[in-house]
Amino acid sequence: MRIYARDACETLTIEHSCEVSVSRDSRRARPVSRRRTSTAVVTAALLAVPLTAATTPSAQAAPAPAPARSGEPAPAPAAATAVTVHQNDRTVTVATRGYEIDIARGPFAITTRRAGRTVLATAASGAFDLTRADGTHLTPTAVRTATWADGALDLAVATSDPAATLTVKITPESDRYRVLTGVTGATATASALRLDMASGGHWYGHGEAKTDAEGEPDTRQPWPLDAATGKEQVDDTTFGPASYLMTEPFWFTATSAGLYVRTNDLMHVSLGRVHAGVADFEVTGTANLDATVFVERTPRAVYLDYVGIAGKPQSIGAAPAQFEKPLWNSWAQFYSTVDQQGFLDYARSLHDAGVLGHTMQLDDGWMTHYGDYTWNSKFPDPKGMSDQIHAMGYDFGVWITQWINLDADNYQVAKDKGYLLKSKDDPSLPCTVTWWNGKAGLIDLGNPDAYRWYEDQLRRLQADYGVDGFKFDTRFFDERCAASNGLDAAAYRRLGAELARQFDLQGAGIRVHWTGAQKYGFVTRTVDKGTDWASLNAAVKQNLAVSVIGYPFVATDMVGGSDSMPPPSNEVLVRWAQAAAVMPIEYASTSPLKVYDFVNRTWVTYPPEVGRAYAAATRLHAALAPYIRDQAARAVRTGEPIMKPLFFRHPDDPKAYTVADEWLLGDSLLAAPVLASGTSRDVHLPPGAWYDVVRHRAVNGGDLRGYRADLGTVPLFVRLGAPDTPRLLKVLR
């Protein structure tokens, strides 16, 4: 009996398996060696059927690897990979030196193993799912044919429709494999990959999580992603490059597997919500799916694999002073009721109390209408206000958006000149969308004249009023509108990023995301938060979630939260400031002196100890600033996160995978601030020797139960024996 691996290996006898070398540069496989197989392989060969060629072509069949899309990084070349392919009447197996892919013929399933251990598997309910225009579904049933050629395995898989065939191309490399799918004999409008969540253990990545729970994502963020239950499980039907949420088509697991879906189309992502125990990754508007599965030794290695595709920051998106002191923004202090005198009093009180800050930023409430870059009557002398802010030693910034409300003077101007995105239904009309401040049009950055018109208005604010920088609070595209000039959502993201990077973003950064946006190096402020303990915990988890999808310069959205809730309690405000002190960037709003409660319509004056503890937290961050700036430089060199989960440095510590209220700042400082009411908490230290900054003692890894931390105390631990140990001990002792 002979086994045939067509166009890849010479004809083989049953004593040999087929080993070929595959590289991304040259897909033509070639024999590189012959070796004796184990008894198991010989047995498999005796049962084997020939690998045969699939014969049914179709426009919707699995495509060849596509070139990079607009603004998207191209895949990097890979080193040659030795591959062994064999099959029997039950399975087809593709093995590299690092992992194996087992394809069950029927029911069709794909299981990925490393060192004999399953690290990722498709769902028992079906590996893939195709949706037709009428809403009916096609599910794969059994492998009809399997062909190894040109460094890839081509499968033709029968489906629930006898006339339709799922085509699957699997291309293995040393630490990953690419999966391209399509369909013949039917037309599909969406294509989904379904994975068994339990096979990967704990799940991470994704970014800010949209769920069906009330208050999400302002008060909830699962960490790990599989920790959520019921309505708190991820279920996002608008997962895409134009989403306001910071999301990324990348996930990874505690088993050191990962998934990257290469698309600029809208996705529907469900992590256990639609189908219990199943991670559903559906790409809409296409019958094809393009996914890469990573198989590594550690989760951090999977993260770095994705950074190798998406890119690392090309620059640091904040000035040195913005890593040292907090940005003060008016939003939670005033909301849109802010006026000139109140804003000046706010700035002066913080200045006189010795609370550090680098910028005073005026949020929503200054425009005559949303989209008009003119001052309303609450600001009789904006240039004089700017001058007074500068005299206190602060920079001055304002909030801006690209939405232009229908009642704005600029709306008619932009409409008449064709500067707004057009309606999908009637391209002769502007697209009208609803955002949190009403109905509006959206400036079409794909129109060069509109781009310049918008940019010129920002330049005039700088020239006429001494505005040093801006808080961009906007979407650059909306999928409900029609794109212009052949652009897609990712291209609009790129245009928005290139516009924003011309200005000082003042530590508030900008919320752009999706594969390739990492290169801009913007500060990322996570989504608005409430003012309670749940919101503080969500802020920490979202910072971790955004960090591990490739955006290292993270800040929680406003120390103390906002979200039109009553002001934070004494404890929440101080503990939030302490947590932010050991994050890359501090972004503040609620004054630790006095704030207006817009819910109960009364002023809240914080006791003096709150102001003192808050000021101490800002000084702690300032002391750590040189260390943080070095981590920022490292992020540019390598893509390494600054704020990272414990298991990035300690992958062999099982407890590290579920710790959601501690993190590493760099590799050498473990932060365990109090994130709940009270004056104590449990602390988990990974294996090794640590210095307890509060108790001035060396401790070994393990669990510290009931660690005492009064309102002025931040539990911090320095890893002993690390290159950064001496400098951290000098600063923190």
XYZ file of C-alpha atoms in Angstrom:
733
model
C 0.000 0.000 0.000
C 1.186 3.526 -0.712
C 0.215 6.945 0.648
C 0.171 9.884 -1.734
C 0.798 13.463 -0.596
C 0.287 15.047 -3.980
C 2.794 17.658 -5.194
C 4.481 17.555 -1.820
C 6.366 14.333 -1.174
C 7.662 11.470 -3.222
C 5.562 8.303 -3.226
C 5.933 6.801 0.251
C 5.828 3.235 1.435
C 4.033 2.358 4.642
C 7.313 2.501 6.545
C 7.632 6.249 6.057
C 5.634 9.352 6.794
C 5.730 12.501 4.703
C 7.804 15.385 6.071
C 7.899 18.597 4.065
C 9.282 22.085 4.493
C 6.822 24.957 4.246
C 7.561 28.665 4.248
C 5.263 31.628 3.799
C 7.507 32.911 1.028
C 7.396 29.700 -0.976
C 4.235 27.635 -0.732
C 5.607 24.868 -2.953
C 6.328 22.010 -0.546
C 9.376 19.872 -0.985
C 10.655 16.720 0.728
C 13.321 17.437 3.301
C 13.876 14.090 4.967
C 12.721 10.543 5.394
C 12.480 8.881 8.762
C 11.168 5.693 10.236
C 7.696 6.123 11.688
C 6.444 4.808 14.975
C 4.209 1.750 15.189
C 1.260 4.093 15.592
C 2.056 5.824 12.312
C 2.514 2.504 10.520
C -0.861 1.380 11.839
C -2.410 4.616 10.652
C -0.827 4.114 7.251
C -2.317 0.640 6.934
C -5.759 2.190 7.450
C -5.076 5.206 5.283
C -6.920 6.278 2.192
C -5.170 8.374 -0.449
C -5.148 12.141 -0.149
C -7.122 13.179 -3.216
C -7.714 16.440 -4.992
C -10.854 18.493 -4.452
C -12.438 19.173 -7.822
C -15.283 21.684 -7.413
C -14.254 25.295 -8.083
C -16.352 28.257 -6.980
C -16.115 32.004 -6.628
C -16.826 31.540 -2.933
C -14.284 28.814 -2.360
C -11.487 29.403 0.120
C -9.443 32.219 -1.418
C -5.733 32.492 -1.825
C -4.057 34.533 0.912
C -5.195 38.093 0.332
C -2.925 41.113 0.104
C -2.984 43.541 3.004
C -6.087 45.708 3.079
C -5.980 49.474 3.284
C -4.084 50.479 6.404
C -3.589 46.854 7.475
C -0.177 45.278 8.056
C 0.840 42.475 5.734
C 1.731 39.105 7.266
C 5.426 38.810 8.056
C 7.503 36.117 6.354
C 7.822 32.906 8.322
C 10.715 30.511 8.608
C 10.524 27.107 6.934
C 8.495 24.554 8.881
C 8.848 20.782 8.820
C 5.411 19.191 8.396
C 4.256 15.584 8.578
C 0.901 14.665 7.012
C -0.887 11.345 7.427
C -4.451 10.092 7.564
C -6.705 7.133 8.118
C -10.403 6.528 7.683
C -11.216 8.601 10.775
C -8.727 11.476 10.839
C -6.307 13.583 8.868
C -3.323 14.757 10.914
C -0.944 17.601 10.132
C 2.015 17.649 12.507
C 4.824 20.158 12.918
C 7.635 19.922 15.428
C 5.649 22.195 17.739
C 2.043 21.025 17.450
C -0.457 18.745 15.726
C -3.728 19.487 13.959
C -6.144 16.561 14.059
C -9.081 16.793 11.657
C -11.897 14.372 12.389
C -13.504 13.257 9.151
C -16.963 12.903 10.602
C -18.394 14.627 12.419
C -16.008 17.251 11.044
C -13.906 18.797 13.813
C -10.466 20.329 14.280
C -8.383 19.757 17.405
C -5.034 21.426 18.044
C -2.565 19.686 20.344
C 0.823 20.556 21.727
C 2.968 17.852 23.343
C -0.037 15.543 23.277
C -2.280 18.008 25.128
C -5.336 19.643 23.572
C -4.888 23.419 23.535
C -7.829 24.386 21.310
C -10.708 22.546 19.670
C -13.731 23.379 17.591
C -17.142 23.106 19.205
C -18.933 19.778 19.313
C -21.997 21.498 17.834
C -20.050 22.323 14.667
C -16.677 23.756 13.713
C -18.044 26.330 11.272
C -21.380 27.876 10.426
C -22.535 29.605 7.246
C -25.570 31.879 7.059
C -27.515 32.308 3.825
C -29.374 35.445 2.786
C -32.694 33.950 3.941
C -31.288 33.378 7.433
C -30.963 29.610 7.141
C -27.730 27.951 8.191
C -25.288 25.502 6.655
C -23.280 23.330 9.026
C -20.372 21.075 8.038
C -20.848 17.339 8.451
C -17.982 15.211 7.101
C -14.769 15.530 5.102
C -15.258 14.462 1.500
C -11.712 14.904 0.226
C -8.341 15.978 1.603
C -5.423 17.206 -0.506
C -1.928 18.201 0.579
C -0.272 20.462 -1.982
C 1.844 23.594 -2.080
C 2.352 23.584 1.676
C -1.339 23.494 2.560
C -4.067 20.995 3.325
C -7.231 21.525 1.264
C -10.430 20.002 2.599
C -13.797 19.660 0.917
C -16.409 19.211 3.633
C -20.000 18.131 3.121
C -22.668 20.287 4.741
C -26.263 20.027 5.861
C -27.206 21.046 2.291
C -26.215 18.204 -0.080
C -25.539 20.746 -2.837
C -23.174 22.875 -0.755
C -19.565 22.144 0.159
C -17.425 23.959 2.704
C -13.860 24.471 1.487
C -11.126 24.723 4.108
C -7.449 25.468 3.450
C -5.070 24.928 6.384
C -1.535 26.280 6.021
C 0.796 25.301 8.885
C 3.832 27.231 10.061
C 6.151 26.712 13.006
C 4.050 28.482 15.658
C 0.685 28.993 13.933
C -1.547 27.873 11.144
C -3.826 29.820 8.863
C -7.378 28.731 8.040
C -9.178 30.020 4.934
C -12.753 28.918 4.312
C -15.312 29.349 1.573
C -18.365 27.601 0.149
C -19.316 26.080 -3.199
C -22.806 25.239 -4.379
C -24.438 27.920 -2.231
C -24.237 31.613 -1.437
C -23.577 32.727 2.120
C -23.693 36.175 3.718
C -21.860 35.342 6.949
C -19.263 32.820 8.028
C -18.476 31.748 11.589
C -15.842 29.753 13.433
C -16.982 28.022 16.619
C -14.545 26.973 19.325
C -15.001 24.964 22.491
C -14.158 27.434 25.270
C -13.204 24.723 27.768
C -10.490 23.436 25.433
C -8.565 26.692 25.858
C -8.982 27.054 29.603
C -9.198 30.747 30.473
C -9.680 33.316 27.682
C -8.210 36.801 27.235
C -7.878 39.478 24.562
C -10.904 40.984 22.776
C -10.669 44.419 24.456
C -13.620 46.221 26.042
C -16.468 43.768 26.411
C -20.030 44.434 25.306
C -22.594 42.272 27.050
C -26.342 42.135 27.605
C -25.974 43.183 31.247
C -27.298 46.495 32.505
C -24.561 49.085 32.879
C -22.065 47.400 30.579
C -19.338 48.156 29.752
C -19.185 51.080 32.201
C -19.447 48.929 35.312
C -18.549 45.444 34.061
C -15.642 43.753 32.334
C -15.023 40.005 32.680
C -11.466 38.895 33.477
C -10.754 36.312 32.331
C -13.388 36.473 29.613
C -14.761 33.039 30.498
C -15.423 34.132 34.098
C -18.681 35.822 33.078
C -22.052 34.103 33.353
C -25.514 34.854 31.999
C -26.056 38.372 30.704
C -22.493 39.340 31.623
C -21.063 37.033 28.948
C -19.631 38.763 25.891
C -22.164 39.223 23.083
C -21.235 41.971 20.623
C -23.095 42.244 17.314
C -21.215 45.409 16.258
C -17.667 44.175 16.781
C -15.583 45.947 14.149
C -12.975 48.591 13.315
C -15.422 51.530 13.541
C -16.851 50.560 16.939
C -16.535 53.116 19.727
C -15.350 50.327 22.024
C -11.649 49.451 22.027
C -11.790 45.986 20.485
C -9.458 43.762 18.507
C -10.064 40.544 16.509
C -7.555 38.690 18.685
C -8.034 36.257 21.560
C -5.684 33.971 23.463
C -5.963 31.317 26.127
C -4.296 29.942 29.218
C -3.294 26.907 27.133
C -1.108 29.256 25.057
C -3.286 29.100 21.965
C -4.572 32.177 20.195
C -6.899 33.301 17.424
C -6.653 36.215 15.012
C -9.501 36.850 12.564
C -8.298 38.893 9.607
C -11.178 41.120 8.548
C -12.354 44.705 8.293
C -16.005 43.635 8.241
C -18.426 43.721 11.132
C -18.329 40.672 13.362
C -20.693 39.114 15.849
C -18.654 37.768 18.748
C -20.244 35.690 21.485
C -18.250 34.041 24.252
C -20.684 31.536 25.672
C -23.756 33.757 25.430
C -25.375 32.536 22.187
C -24.247 28.919 22.557
C -23.299 27.669 26.019
C -19.601 26.908 26.290
C -18.933 28.025 22.711
C -16.894 30.958 21.432
C -18.619 32.153 18.244
C -16.652 34.337 15.820
C -18.905 35.336 12.925
C -17.793 37.624 10.097
C -20.734 39.261 8.337
C -21.095 40.238 4.698
C -18.909 37.426 3.370
C -18.859 33.676 2.842
C -15.124 33.524 3.523
C -13.281 33.334 6.812
C -9.583 34.095 7.257
C -8.241 33.102 10.664
C -4.861 32.356 12.192
C -4.481 29.988 15.133
C -1.348 30.511 17.234
C 0.207 27.632 19.174
C 2.911 28.659 21.623
C 4.559 27.747 24.922
C 3.230 30.740 26.897
C 0.342 33.204 26.565
C 2.838 36.070 26.358
C 4.426 34.409 23.319
C 0.993 34.309 21.653
C 0.569 38.013 22.407
C 3.946 38.785 20.833
C 2.988 36.710 17.780
C -0.036 38.944 17.300
C 2.039 42.082 17.835
C 4.268 40.750 15.066
C 1.244 40.994 12.762
C -0.447 44.119 14.119
C 2.752 46.048 14.775
C 4.171 47.674 17.863
C 3.970 51.392 18.690
C 6.199 53.484 16.474
C 6.301 56.280 19.026
C 5.242 57.123 22.574
C 1.909 58.920 22.448
C 2.487 61.104 25.499
C 5.035 63.726 26.484
C 7.300 63.004 29.485
C 5.248 65.286 31.775
C 2.100 63.360 30.855
C 3.628 60.230 32.389
C 4.472 62.157 35.550
C 1.331 64.116 36.475
C -2.397 63.661 35.892
C -4.503 65.332 33.240
C -7.471 67.166 34.818
C -10.635 67.135 32.723
C -13.817 69.000 33.661
C -16.388 66.332 32.776
C -17.162 64.539 36.056
C -16.812 67.792 37.979
C -19.370 69.752 35.923
C -20.691 67.627 33.051
C -22.002 69.973 30.345
C -22.964 72.720 32.853
C -19.356 73.923 33.012
C -18.809 77.671 32.674
C -15.773 79.910 32.570
C -15.719 80.968 36.217
C -16.398 77.474 37.531
C -13.642 76.000 35.393
C -11.129 78.594 36.600
C -12.114 78.063 40.247
C -11.696 74.297 39.767
C -8.205 74.709 38.333
C -7.139 77.217 40.970
C -8.332 75.094 43.899
C -6.378 72.048 42.711
C -3.322 74.185 42.078
C -3.451 75.798 45.522
C -3.968 72.429 47.255
C -0.763 71.066 45.727
C -2.496 68.315 43.761
C -0.262 67.635 40.771
C -1.419 68.116 37.187
C -0.040 68.979 33.745
C -3.171 70.098 31.845
C -6.596 71.573 32.516
C -8.933 70.278 29.854
C -12.404 71.690 29.190
C -14.815 68.918 28.264
C -18.288 69.067 26.689
C -20.274 72.239 27.372
C -18.348 75.016 25.624
C -19.692 74.829 22.027
C -22.651 76.862 20.776
C -23.942 73.641 19.161
C -22.318 70.243 18.775
C -20.144 70.597 15.704
C -19.810 74.402 15.883
C -16.333 75.356 17.021
C -17.484 78.619 18.569
C -17.865 79.488 22.259
C -21.278 79.743 23.886
C -22.320 82.534 26.252
C -21.009 80.728 29.358
C -17.500 81.621 28.187
C -17.394 85.404 27.716
C -13.581 85.596 27.483
C -12.117 82.262 26.352
C -8.716 83.750 25.536
C -8.517 85.338 28.984
C -9.500 82.002 30.544
C -6.769 80.245 28.578
C -4.227 82.829 29.707
C -5.132 82.300 33.363
C -4.786 78.520 33.020
C -1.359 78.985 31.480
C -0.361 81.372 34.277
C -0.981 78.566 36.803
C 1.539 76.408 34.946
C -0.950 74.177 33.135
C -1.549 73.476 29.474
C -5.083 74.156 28.240
C -7.191 71.773 26.160
C -10.756 71.365 24.910
C -13.097 68.512 24.009
C -14.017 68.022 20.342
C -16.030 65.632 18.199
C -16.660 64.952 14.515
C -20.407 64.615 14.911
C -22.234 67.739 13.705
C -25.736 67.992 15.127
C -28.568 68.918 12.807
C -29.121 72.270 14.578
C -25.486 73.381 14.219
C -24.549 76.183 11.839
C -21.753 73.964 10.557
C -24.240 71.263 9.596
C -25.696 73.288 6.748
C -22.227 74.369 5.645
C -20.964 70.787 5.613
C -24.122 69.518 3.913
C -23.948 72.104 1.137
C -20.263 71.424 0.487
C -20.622 67.617 0.558
C -18.453 67.244 3.654
C -20.677 64.691 5.422
C -20.812 60.925 5.040
C -23.634 59.949 2.698
C -26.662 57.793 3.332
C -26.418 54.184 2.201
C -30.042 54.257 1.068
C -29.889 57.592 -0.777
C -26.373 58.814 -1.647
C -27.782 62.242 -2.483
C -28.489 62.803 1.226
C -26.206 63.019 4.253
C -26.185 60.047 6.579
C -27.962 60.850 9.852
C -26.901 58.938 12.954
C -27.899 59.092 16.592
C -25.170 59.518 19.184
C -25.287 60.333 22.903
C -25.962 64.030 22.235
C -28.652 63.774 19.560
C -28.983 63.345 15.801
C -26.035 64.320 13.661
C -24.051 63.999 10.490
C -20.466 62.766 10.537
C -17.609 64.528 8.755
C -16.338 62.480 5.813
C -12.584 62.298 6.306
C -12.391 60.381 3.033
C -13.158 63.675 1.291
C -9.865 65.640 1.261
C -11.692 68.982 1.298
C -13.761 67.943 4.319
C -10.612 66.732 6.073
C -8.896 70.099 5.562
C -12.029 72.037 6.583
C -12.223 70.180 9.886
C -8.488 70.459 10.531
C -8.564 74.202 9.836
C -11.218 74.729 12.512
C -9.002 73.052 15.100
C -6.023 75.143 14.020
C -8.070 78.314 14.476
C -8.941 77.307 18.042
C -5.248 76.960 18.745
C -4.282 80.236 17.116
C -7.122 82.379 18.467
C -7.572 81.016 21.990
C -4.289 79.436 23.044
C -5.657 75.892 22.962
C -2.690 73.541 23.375
C -4.405 70.263 22.550
C -7.618 68.311 22.233
C -9.638 65.452 23.616
C -11.042 63.656 20.558
C -14.320 62.011 21.579
C -15.770 60.621 18.389
C -16.100 57.887 15.856
C -14.359 58.430 12.546
C -16.822 56.263 10.643
C -20.201 54.640 11.168
C -21.193 51.438 9.363
C -24.712 52.832 8.999
C -23.264 55.311 6.478
C -21.722 54.909 3.028
C -17.959 55.189 2.649
C -16.502 57.383 -0.071
C -13.684 56.899 -2.564
C -13.604 53.120 -2.152
C -12.565 53.292 1.508
C -13.572 50.912 4.284
C -13.949 51.316 8.043
C -10.274 50.576 8.693
C -9.229 53.242 6.191
C -11.366 55.817 8.007
C -9.754 54.755 11.263
C -6.373 55.394 9.664
C -7.434 58.831 8.413
C -8.760 59.749 11.854
C -5.574 58.580 13.525
C -3.401 60.554 11.132
C -5.503 63.650 11.775
C -5.348 63.265 15.554
C -1.618 62.618 15.723
C -0.986 66.136 14.399
C -2.191 67.515 17.742
C -1.266 67.183 21.406
C -3.777 64.720 22.852
C -2.696 65.703 26.375
C -2.704 62.236 27.909
C -6.363 61.648 27.011
C -5.262 59.918 23.836
C -7.723 58.695 21.274
C -9.852 55.599 20.943
C -8.748 54.010 17.670
C -8.278 50.285 17.384
C -8.209 47.193 15.132
C -5.253 45.357 13.698
C -2.581 47.877 12.727
C -3.733 50.792 14.902
C -1.121 49.800 17.481
C 1.568 51.530 15.433
C 0.246 55.000 16.265
C 1.206 54.653 19.923
C -1.749 56.675 21.189
C -2.679 56.804 24.838
C -5.882 54.811 25.261
C -8.435 55.934 27.814
C -10.906 53.162 28.444
C -14.636 53.724 28.146
C -16.620 55.906 30.606
C -17.108 54.409 34.052
C -19.560 54.692 36.887
C -18.475 55.896 40.317
C -18.820 52.753 42.441
C -16.590 49.825 43.349
C -17.823 47.745 40.414
C -16.778 50.533 38.059
C -13.315 50.764 39.607
C -12.848 47.022 39.160
C -14.115 47.250 35.583
C -11.588 50.037 34.967
C -8.710 47.833 36.117
C -9.865 44.857 34.055
C -10.388 46.971 30.944
C -6.911 48.440 31.262
C -5.549 44.896 31.361
C -7.779 43.836 28.456
C -6.666 46.760 26.285
C -3.014 46.260 27.245
C -2.988 42.634 26.073
C -4.356 43.479 22.605
C -1.387 45.717 21.883
C -2.125 49.179 23.327
C 0.370 49.744 26.167
C -0.294 53.403 27.051
C -3.520 52.913 28.993
C -5.471 55.098 31.420
C -8.777 54.521 33.166
C -11.457 56.962 32.075
C -11.295 59.559 34.861
C -10.207 58.731 38.384
C -13.419 58.353 40.379
C -15.594 57.720 37.322
C -18.496 59.798 36.029
C -21.373 58.418 33.944
C -23.979 60.775 35.482
C -23.921 58.914 38.791
C -23.544 60.477 42.250
C -19.916 61.372 43.001
C -17.642 58.620 44.295
C -17.449 57.969 48.009
C -14.356 58.956 49.975
C -13.009 55.420 49.729
C -13.726 54.894 46.036
C -12.096 58.184 45.039
C -8.913 57.573 47.032
C -8.589 53.910 46.049
C -9.112 54.824 42.391
C -6.381 57.471 42.616
C -4.070 54.902 44.215
C -4.776 52.366 41.475
C -4.141 54.993 38.779
C -0.858 55.905 40.467
C 0.536 52.499 39.478
C -0.784 52.577 35.913
C 0.975 54.124 32.902
C -1.124 57.332 32.717
C -3.307 59.244 35.217
C -6.528 60.805 33.901
C -8.542 62.701 36.525
C -11.687 64.782 36.883
C -13.459 64.620 40.252
C -11.760 67.078 42.599
C -10.708 65.487 45.915
C -11.691 68.792 47.544
C -15.272 69.451 46.456
C -17.609 68.265 43.684
C -21.223 68.887 42.731
C -23.640 65.953 42.968
C -25.870 66.357 39.904
C -28.123 63.477 40.936
C -29.000 64.811 44.392
C -28.367 68.463 43.450
C -25.996 69.332 46.256
C -22.318 70.041 46.780
C -20.168 67.275 48.261
C -17.147 68.422 50.257
C -14.565 65.711 50.867
C -12.802 65.595 54.258
C -9.161 66.757 54.358
C -7.787 63.217 54.557
C -9.222 62.488 51.106
C -7.328 65.401 49.576
C -4.134 64.373 51.363
C -4.387 60.736 50.276
C -5.200 61.760 46.702
C -2.236 64.153 46.569
C 0.012 61.400 47.952
C -1.139 59.092 45.150
C -0.184 61.680 42.529
C 3.249 62.015 44.156
C 3.686 58.227 44.098
C 3.003 58.213 40.372
C 5.444 61.096 39.855
C 8.132 59.167 41.724
C 7.554 56.143 39.475
C 7.507 58.235 36.288
C 11.143 57.552 35.237
C 10.527 53.803 35.602
C 7.237 54.081 33.687
C 8.867 56.078 30.896
C 11.478 53.332 30.543
C 8.661 50.792 30.206
C 7.112 53.029 27.545
C 10.385 53.010 25.619
C 10.470 49.224 25.920
C 6.924 49.050 24.526
C 8.114 50.909 21.431
C 11.094 48.581 21.031
C 9.299 45.286 21.609
C 5.527 45.779 21.912
C 5.618 44.637 25.554
C 2.686 45.941 27.648
C 3.457 48.286 30.528
C 0.537 47.150 32.701
C 0.232 43.399 32.368
C -1.386 40.357 34.015
C 0.684 38.337 36.457
C 0.804 35.296 34.170
C 2.739 37.215 31.499
C 5.781 37.001 33.746
C 4.743 33.865 35.658
C 3.053 31.461 33.201
C 3.630 28.438 35.454
C 1.636 29.942 38.339
C -1.947 28.593 37.985
C -3.437 31.189 40.339
C -2.054 34.038 38.251
C -4.570 33.311 35.485
C -7.589 34.374 37.531
C -6.174 37.299 39.535
C -8.190 40.331 38.411
C -7.244 42.917 41.049
C -3.443 42.868 40.816
C -1.055 43.545 37.965
C 2.568 44.001 37.058
C 3.828 47.463 36.148
C 6.778 46.521 34.016
C 8.300 43.212 35.070
C 9.432 44.181 38.547
C 6.643 46.002 40.396
C 3.503 44.174 41.505
C 0.573 46.453 42.342
C -2.188 45.186 44.626
C -4.223 48.291 45.527
C -7.395 47.949 47.559
C -10.348 47.800 45.158
C -13.159 47.169 47.633
C -14.476 48.763 50.788
C -12.337 48.097 53.846
C -8.771 48.294 55.064
C -7.453 44.865 54.142
C -7.278 42.503 51.196
C -5.784 39.171 50.186
C -2.665 39.388 48.026
C -1.294 36.702 45.723
C 2.438 36.798 45.034
C 3.802 34.592 42.229
C 6.740 32.314 43.048
C 9.996 34.043 43.870
C 11.357 36.583 46.309
C 9.591 39.931 46.754
C 10.108 43.066 48.804
C 7.003 44.258 50.656
C 7.186 48.051 50.289
C 4.653 48.775 53.049
C 6.052 46.347 55.660
C 9.733 46.827 54.680
C 10.416 43.116 54.524
C 11.332 40.364 52.099
C 8.614 37.783 51.443
C 8.360 34.662 49.330
C 5.696 33.980 46.755
C 2.369 32.740 48.040
C -0.868 34.129 49.447
C -0.926 36.909 52.023
C -4.296 36.738 53.762
C -5.882 39.841 55.248
C -3.072 42.190 54.255
C -3.735 45.450 56.140
C -3.928 48.658 54.104
C -5.571 51.735 55.592
C -6.916 54.499 53.357
C -3.473 55.989 52.828
C -1.730 52.696 51.991
C -1.050 51.127 48.586
C 0.207 47.513 48.760
C 3.223 47.275 46.445
C 5.805 44.521 46.001
C 9.156 44.713 44.205
C 10.576 41.588 42.609
C 13.989 40.956 44.135
C 16.963 40.149 41.948
C 15.631 41.949 38.867
C 17.569 44.636 36.961
C 15.069 47.284 38.095
C 15.050 46.210 41.747
C 17.613 48.766 43.033
C 15.969 51.796 41.430
C 12.485 50.778 42.596
C 13.660 50.187 46.148
C 15.347 53.583 46.147
C 12.139 55.304 45.033
C 9.655 53.367 47.158
C 11.417 52.800 50.471
